[in-house]
Short mmCIF file of C-alpha atoms in Angstrom, two decimals:
data_model
loop_
_atom_site.label_atom_id
_atom_site.label_comp_id
_atom_site.label_asym_id
_atom_site.label_seq_id
_atom_site.Cartn_x
_atom_site.Cartn_y
_atom_site.Cartn_z
CA UNK A 1 91.89 136.42 80.22
CA UNK A 2 93.86 136.25 83.28
CA UNK A 3 96.50 133.36 84.01
CA UNK A 4 94.24 132.44 86.84
CA UNK A 5 91.29 132.31 84.79
CA UNK A 6 93.03 130.09 82.28
CA UNK A 7 94.28 127.63 85.09
CA UNK A 8 90.78 127.55 86.52
CA UNK A 9 89.18 126.68 83.10
CA UNK A 10 91.84 123.97 82.41
CA UNK A 11 90.94 122.45 85.92
CA UNK A 12 87.37 122.56 85.40
CA UNK A 13 87.67 120.89 81.94
CA UNK A 14 90.27 118.41 83.41
CA UNK A 15 87.74 117.32 86.28
CA UNK A 16 84.84 116.96 83.85
CA UNK A 17 86.92 114.77 81.43
CA UNK A 18 88.25 112.53 84.19
CA UNK A 19 84.64 112.11 85.74
CA UNK A 20 83.21 111.29 82.32
CA UNK A 21 85.86 108.76 81.72
CA UNK A 22 85.48 107.20 85.00
CA UNK A 23 81.42 106.80 84.47
CA UNK A 24 82.07 105.62 81.04
CA UNK A 25 84.68 103.17 81.87
CA UNK A 26 82.58 99.86 82.10
CA UNK A 27 81.45 100.68 78.38
CA UNK A 28 85.06 100.48 77.16
CA UNK A 29 86.98 97.48 75.96
CA UNK A 30 89.02 95.54 78.88
CA UNK A 31 92.31 96.72 77.20
CA UNK A 32 91.17 100.32 76.97
CA UNK A 33 90.00 100.36 80.30
CA UNK A 34 93.01 98.97 81.59
CA UNK A 35 95.10 102.00 80.35
CA UNK A 36 93.04 104.12 82.64
CA UNK A 37 93.38 102.10 85.91
CA UNK A 38 94.15 105.25 88.00
CA UNK A 39 90.61 106.68 87.27
CA UNK A 40 89.44 103.82 89.96
CA UNK A 41 91.78 105.05 92.61
CA UNK A 42 90.95 108.70 92.38
CA UNK A 43 87.00 108.05 92.20
CA UNK A 44 86.55 109.56 95.76
CA UNK A 45 88.91 112.49 95.24
CA UNK A 46 86.80 113.21 92.08
CA UNK A 47 83.63 113.04 93.85
CA UNK A 48 84.95 115.67 96.21
CA UNK A 49 86.18 117.97 93.52
CA UNK A 50 82.84 117.98 91.75
CA UNK A 51 81.00 118.81 94.98
CA UNK A 52 83.32 121.46 95.57
CA UNK A 53 82.96 122.95 91.99
CA UNK A 54 79.08 122.66 92.35
CA UNK A 55 79.45 124.39 95.63
CA UNK A 56 82.04 127.28 94.54
CA UNK A 57 81.16 127.66 90.82
CA UNK A 58 78.48 129.99 89.21
CA UNK A 59 75.74 130.20 86.51
CA UNK A 60 76.56 127.44 83.85
CA UNK A 61 79.38 125.94 85.57
CA UNK A 62 77.56 125.33 88.76
CA UNK A 63 74.76 123.26 86.85
CA UNK A 64 77.61 121.17 84.86
CA UNK A 65 78.93 120.19 87.97
CA UNK A 66 75.54 119.43 89.71
CA UNK A 67 74.54 117.11 86.65
CA UNK A 68 77.85 115.46 86.91
CA UNK A 69 77.19 114.56 90.76
CA UNK A 70 73.80 113.36 89.89
CA UNK A 71 74.67 111.07 87.14
CA UNK A 72 77.48 109.73 89.33
CA UNK A 73 75.21 108.76 92.15
CA UNK A 74 75.05 105.10 90.82
CA UNK A 75 78.64 104.62 91.06
CA UNK A 76 79.22 106.43 94.38
CA UNK A 77 76.35 104.56 95.85
CA UNK A 78 78.71 101.50 96.41
CA UNK A 79 80.41 103.78 98.92
CA UNK A 80 77.21 104.42 100.87
CA UNK A 81 76.03 101.89 103.53
CA UNK A 82 73.05 100.22 102.23
CA UNK A 83 70.13 99.12 104.21
CA UNK A 84 70.06 95.45 105.06
CA UNK A 85 67.53 93.02 106.37
CA UNK A 86 68.55 91.84 110.02
CA UNK A 87 68.46 88.09 109.67
CA UNK A 88 66.78 86.26 112.37
CA UNK A 89 68.76 83.24 114.16
CA UNK A 90 66.00 80.87 112.83
CA UNK A 91 65.39 82.31 109.21
CA UNK A 92 64.33 79.27 107.16
CA UNK A 93 66.67 78.20 104.62
CA UNK A 94 69.49 80.58 105.36
CA UNK A 95 73.05 79.58 105.03
CA UNK A 96 76.37 81.03 105.84
CA UNK A 97 79.44 81.31 103.66
CA UNK A 98 83.14 82.43 104.57
CA UNK A 99 85.59 83.79 101.62
CA UNK A 100 89.08 83.91 102.89
CA UNK A 101 92.37 84.73 100.97
CA UNK A 102 94.53 82.51 103.10
CA UNK A 103 97.82 83.98 101.84
CA UNK A 104 99.10 80.32 101.73
CA UNK A 105 98.81 80.48 105.57
CA UNK A 106 101.99 81.87 105.54
CA UNK A 107 103.64 78.36 104.73
CA UNK A 108 103.26 77.94 108.64
CA UNK A 109 101.37 74.68 110.08
CA UNK A 110 100.81 76.64 113.58
CA UNK A 111 99.16 79.46 111.44
CA UNK A 112 97.08 77.16 109.45
CA UNK A 113 95.67 75.24 112.47
CA UNK A 114 94.66 78.70 114.02
CA UNK A 115 93.01 80.07 111.00
CA UNK A 116 91.14 77.03 110.22
CA UNK A 117 90.31 76.38 113.72
CA UNK A 118 88.69 79.85 113.87
CA UNK A 119 86.79 79.30 110.66
CA UNK A 120 85.33 76.08 112.24
CA UNK A 121 84.34 78.03 114.99
CA UNK A 122 82.41 80.42 112.76
CA UNK A 123 80.42 77.65 111.61
CA UNK A 124 79.68 78.54 108.24
CA UNK A 125 78.00 76.19 105.77
CA UNK A 126 80.17 76.89 102.91
CA UNK A 127 83.85 77.84 103.02
CA UNK A 128 85.81 79.38 100.10
CA UNK A 129 89.56 79.48 100.23
CA UNK A 130 91.96 81.49 97.98
CA UNK A 131 95.39 81.29 97.82
CA UNK A 132 95.51 77.77 99.15
CA UNK A 133 99.29 76.86 99.55
CA UNK A 134 100.84 74.75 96.91
CA UNK A 135 100.89 71.06 97.90
CA UNK A 136 104.49 70.94 97.80
CA UNK A 137 104.72 73.47 100.69
CA UNK A 138 101.66 72.22 102.48
CA UNK A 139 99.67 69.27 101.90
CA UNK A 140 95.96 69.46 101.01
CA UNK A 141 95.35 66.53 103.31
CA UNK A 142 96.76 68.31 106.19
CA UNK A 143 94.65 71.37 105.53
CA UNK A 144 91.69 69.01 104.87
CA UNK A 145 91.93 67.09 108.35
CA UNK A 146 91.38 70.57 109.87
CA UNK A 147 87.82 70.50 108.52
CA UNK A 148 86.65 67.29 110.06
CA UNK A 149 82.82 68.55 110.24
CA UNK A 150 82.92 69.43 106.84
CA UNK A 151 82.22 66.18 104.39
CA UNK A 152 82.27 67.74 101.31
CA UNK A 153 85.44 69.61 99.55
CA UNK A 154 86.97 70.15 96.06
CA UNK A 155 90.13 71.84 95.06
CA UNK A 156 91.61 73.04 91.65
CA UNK A 157 93.20 69.94 90.29
CA UNK A 158 95.98 71.73 88.13
CA UNK A 159 98.24 73.69 90.59
CA UNK A 160 100.38 76.65 89.11
CA UNK A 161 102.65 77.28 92.19
CA UNK A 162 100.45 79.60 94.03
CA UNK A 163 96.84 81.20 93.80
CA UNK A 164 95.02 77.83 94.21
CA UNK A 165 91.56 77.42 95.43
CA UNK A 166 89.52 75.28 97.69
CA UNK A 167 85.61 74.95 98.56
CA UNK A 168 84.69 72.99 101.59
CA UNK A 169 80.78 72.56 102.44
CA UNK A 170 78.61 70.77 105.06
CA UNK A 171 76.25 70.52 102.06
CA UNK A 172 76.43 68.29 98.96
CA UNK A 173 78.91 69.48 96.17
CA UNK A 174 78.80 68.63 92.66
CA UNK A 175 79.63 69.52 88.80
CA UNK A 176 83.03 71.05 89.99
CA UNK A 177 84.40 73.42 86.75
CA UNK A 178 88.06 74.74 86.91
CA UNK A 179 88.84 77.76 84.61
CA UNK A 180 92.29 78.72 84.15
CA UNK A 181 93.26 82.23 82.81
CA UNK A 182 95.76 82.12 79.86
CA UNK A 183 99.29 83.14 80.55
CA UNK A 184 98.62 83.91 84.25
CA UNK A 185 98.55 82.02 87.46
CA UNK A 186 94.91 83.40 88.46
CA UNK A 187 91.85 81.12 88.21
CA UNK A 188 88.41 80.51 89.42
CA UNK A 189 86.38 77.31 90.17
CA UNK A 190 82.72 76.90 89.92
CA UNK A 191 80.75 74.37 92.11
CA UNK A 192 77.14 73.57 92.59
CA UNK A 193 75.88 73.45 96.23
CA UNK A 194 72.61 71.43 97.46
CA UNK A 195 70.88 74.08 99.74
CA UNK A 196 67.80 72.66 101.20
CA UNK A 197 66.91 70.97 98.02
CA UNK A 198 67.75 73.71 95.87
CA UNK A 199 70.85 74.32 93.81
CA UNK A 200 73.14 77.10 94.36
CA UNK A 201 76.33 77.74 91.96
CA UNK A 202 79.38 79.32 94.18
CA UNK A 203 81.82 80.97 92.14
CA UNK A 204 85.41 80.83 93.99
CA UNK A 205 87.63 83.62 92.19
CA UNK A 206 91.21 85.00 92.16
CA UNK A 207 91.69 87.47 89.79
CA UNK A 208 94.89 88.90 88.42
CA UNK A 209 97.17 89.90 90.98
CA UNK A 210 98.14 93.67 90.94
CA UNK A 211 101.77 92.84 90.21
CA UNK A 212 102.80 95.13 93.28
CA UNK A 213 104.75 93.62 96.09
CA UNK A 214 103.69 95.59 99.23
CA UNK A 215 106.10 96.00 102.43
CA UNK A 216 105.65 98.32 105.24
CA UNK A 217 107.98 100.60 103.85
CA UNK A 218 108.06 100.10 100.05
CA UNK A 219 106.19 98.97 97.12
CA UNK A 220 108.01 97.15 94.24
CA UNK A 221 106.59 95.76 90.95
CA UNK A 222 106.53 92.24 90.34
CA UNK A 223 105.89 90.41 87.11
CA UNK A 224 103.26 87.82 87.90
CA UNK A 225 103.40 85.51 84.87
CA UNK A 226 104.03 81.65 84.74
CA UNK A 227 106.22 80.13 85.78
CA UNK A 228 106.91 81.90 88.76
CA UNK A 229 107.36 85.47 90.27
CA UNK A 230 110.58 87.46 89.59
CA UNK A 231 111.74 90.85 89.98
CA UNK A 232 112.69 92.82 87.07
CA UNK A 233 115.99 94.18 88.12
CA UNK A 234 118.45 96.14 85.85
CA UNK A 235 122.11 96.98 85.95
CA UNK A 236 123.48 99.09 88.52
CA UNK A 237 122.21 102.57 88.11
CA UNK A 238 122.46 106.05 89.64
CA UNK A 239 119.99 106.49 92.71
CA UNK A 240 117.85 108.91 90.31
CA UNK A 241 117.60 106.14 87.45
CA UNK A 242 116.78 103.46 89.73
CA UNK A 243 114.07 105.49 91.30
CA UNK A 244 112.87 106.33 87.91
CA UNK A 245 112.60 102.87 86.84
CA UNK A 246 111.18 101.87 89.99
CA UNK A 247 108.19 104.17 89.44
CA UNK A 248 107.89 103.03 85.68
CA UNK A 249 107.83 99.33 86.76
CA UNK A 250 104.81 100.10 88.96
CA UNK A 251 102.94 101.60 86.56
CA UNK A 252 103.53 99.61 83.65
CA UNK A 253 102.68 96.62 86.07
CA UNK A 254 99.49 98.26 87.06
CA UNK A 255 98.36 98.81 83.21
CA UNK A 256 99.36 95.46 82.17
CA UNK A 257 97.77 93.40 85.05
CA UNK A 258 94.52 95.66 85.14
CA UNK A 259 94.20 94.66 81.55
CA UNK A 260 94.36 91.25 82.15
CA UNK A 261 92.20 91.31 85.17
CA UNK A 262 89.31 93.27 83.28
CA UNK A 263 89.57 90.38 80.46
CA UNK A 264 88.97 88.08 83.21
CA UNK A 265 86.06 89.69 84.67
CA UNK A 266 84.35 89.87 81.28
CA UNK A 267 84.98 86.00 81.23
CA UNK A 268 83.56 85.37 84.35
CA UNK A 269 80.17 87.34 83.23
CA UNK A 270 79.60 85.06 80.39
CA UNK A 271 80.14 82.26 82.93
CA UNK A 272 77.55 83.70 85.13
CA UNK A 273 75.13 84.01 82.21
CA UNK A 274 75.52 80.53 81.50
CA UNK A 275 74.47 79.18 85.10
CA UNK A 276 71.10 77.56 85.23
CA UNK A 277 70.97 78.30 88.91
CA UNK A 278 71.12 81.37 91.54
CA UNK A 279 74.91 82.60 91.86
CA UNK A 280 77.07 83.48 94.80
CA UNK A 281 80.53 84.81 93.89
CA UNK A 282 83.24 85.52 96.45
CA UNK A 283 87.05 86.11 96.35
CA UNK A 284 89.93 88.07 96.01
CA UNK A 285 89.44 90.71 92.90
CA UNK A 286 92.42 92.69 93.40
CA UNK A 287 90.86 96.01 92.65
CA UNK A 288 88.67 98.81 93.72
CA UNK A 289 84.80 99.19 93.77
CA UNK A 290 85.20 101.93 91.25
CA UNK A 291 87.21 99.58 88.66
CA UNK A 292 86.19 98.09 85.66
CA UNK A 293 86.38 94.60 86.81
CA UNK A 294 84.42 94.97 89.98
CA UNK A 295 81.69 97.35 87.88
CA UNK A 296 81.31 94.54 85.27
CA UNK A 297 80.55 91.76 87.86
CA UNK A 298 78.19 94.29 89.70
CA UNK A 299 76.11 94.63 86.43
CA UNK A 300 75.39 91.01 86.77
CA UNK A 301 75.04 90.26 90.54
CA UNK A 302 74.44 92.41 93.83
CA UNK A 303 77.54 93.48 95.64
CA UNK A 304 76.84 92.26 99.19
CA UNK A 305 80.09 93.89 100.49
CA UNK A 306 79.28 97.39 99.66
CA UNK A 307 77.64 97.38 103.07
CA UNK A 308 81.13 98.02 104.73
CA UNK A 309 82.00 101.16 102.70
CA UNK A 310 85.41 102.90 103.39
CA UNK A 311 86.54 99.72 105.21
CA UNK A 312 89.44 98.03 103.57
CA UNK A 313 89.93 94.12 102.95
CA UNK A 314 93.57 94.44 102.51
CA UNK A 315 95.30 94.65 105.74
CA UNK A 316 98.61 96.13 104.56
CA UNK A 317 98.97 99.87 103.43
CA UNK A 318 96.99 100.79 106.65
CA UNK A 319 94.08 98.54 105.48
CA UNK A 320 92.71 101.30 103.18
CA UNK A 321 92.09 99.00 99.99
CA UNK A 322 89.08 96.96 99.36
CA UNK A 323 89.85 94.31 96.99
CA UNK A 324 87.83 91.00 98.16
CA UNK A 325 84.09 90.90 97.32
CA UNK A 326 81.25 88.91 98.02
CA UNK A 327 78.15 88.91 95.11
CA UNK A 328 74.89 87.34 94.99
CA UNK A 329 72.34 87.22 92.02
CA UNK A 330 68.66 88.54 92.17
CA UNK A 331 67.39 85.01 93.39
CA UNK A 332 69.50 85.15 96.56
CA UNK A 333 68.80 87.31 99.38
CA UNK A 334 71.49 88.84 101.51
CA UNK A 335 70.87 88.87 105.17
CA UNK A 336 74.12 89.91 106.35
CA UNK A 337 78.04 90.70 105.66
CA UNK A 338 80.85 90.88 108.00
CA UNK A 339 84.75 91.49 107.82
CA UNK A 340 86.94 90.04 110.04
CA UNK A 341 90.58 91.21 110.74
CA UNK A 342 92.84 88.62 111.42
CA UNK A 343 96.88 87.97 112.12
CA UNK A 344 96.89 84.82 109.85
CA UNK A 345 96.92 86.56 106.22
CA UNK A 346 97.23 90.00 104.63
CA UNK A 347 93.30 90.00 103.76
CA UNK A 348 90.48 90.33 106.06
CA UNK A 349 88.09 87.51 105.98
CA UNK A 350 84.45 87.72 104.75
CA UNK A 351 81.26 86.23 106.35
CA UNK A 352 77.80 86.47 104.35
CA UNK A 353 74.61 85.20 105.53
CA UNK A 354 72.35 84.27 102.55
CA UNK A 355 69.15 82.78 101.74
CA UNK A 356 67.66 81.63 98.35
CA UNK A 357 64.35 83.26 97.26
CA UNK A 358 61.36 81.10 96.89
#
């Protein structure tokens, strides 16, 4: 066998193995799937490679890759625009929800007022905020005062420096429950909303932060466990050693925090199963559509946000990363979904329009 054929055989087997691992990832333990975090980032390149192999290969190899493409359809369906019912303005019982990672309003009162004014202009029925500023940096009363037309509001009471949550509503809220993940700053809250005499349970979620600090020209790993963020900086080293350590820190942070995020997603699915009411879940997942965390939630709820494929929600990194989502249960009909770019946060704003089925 020639060297070329050996390399081609190895390449084919590698593509097959990676594809099967990606497809089987939701059935692994959260910890095992965390070690395979990189698969969610290469899901689309893997699809392209499978299609190329199916087209270019012959005989049995062609059919192997054709079969792989077919069984991958449910996964890659998340990247294909889905048909959606066009909601009418007078849809009976319809309500709207805005989900926004506020990035602490950049700790700027002018930015906070601009962002909240825009949200109020959209006039949603329910508002879910992630990364609400810590009260020592920006008082909740000052934020709350911007939502005069929203008589109902809840926040998480135990604040852990950052990554706090809030839900505001024109409709009555009840039964607030706060869920804090162990050894992390992340959390989620659930609250019941009275929608035209029907109960809806809203999940406002912020899953484990990636642990990667992104700037326009650099990426750096950060430790994101209590009590605060901190950089892992070592002694003075050579340029090569520093670069190697920099890369290893990023990889280590990805594995460690993906494992945490996966466990958190499992915790949320168990809470979804306990809900006696229809569910809407929204927030910052810090993960891709092909990830274990997102696919775990997708097995329980419908992903409204898949209607905007190839469109990122994280405004840095050239806007390529989709990490914010909006889900709903079978009893909820999704009428529309929209993303809005903005200058007030590093995340786009999500707007969903829904109705509870009869």
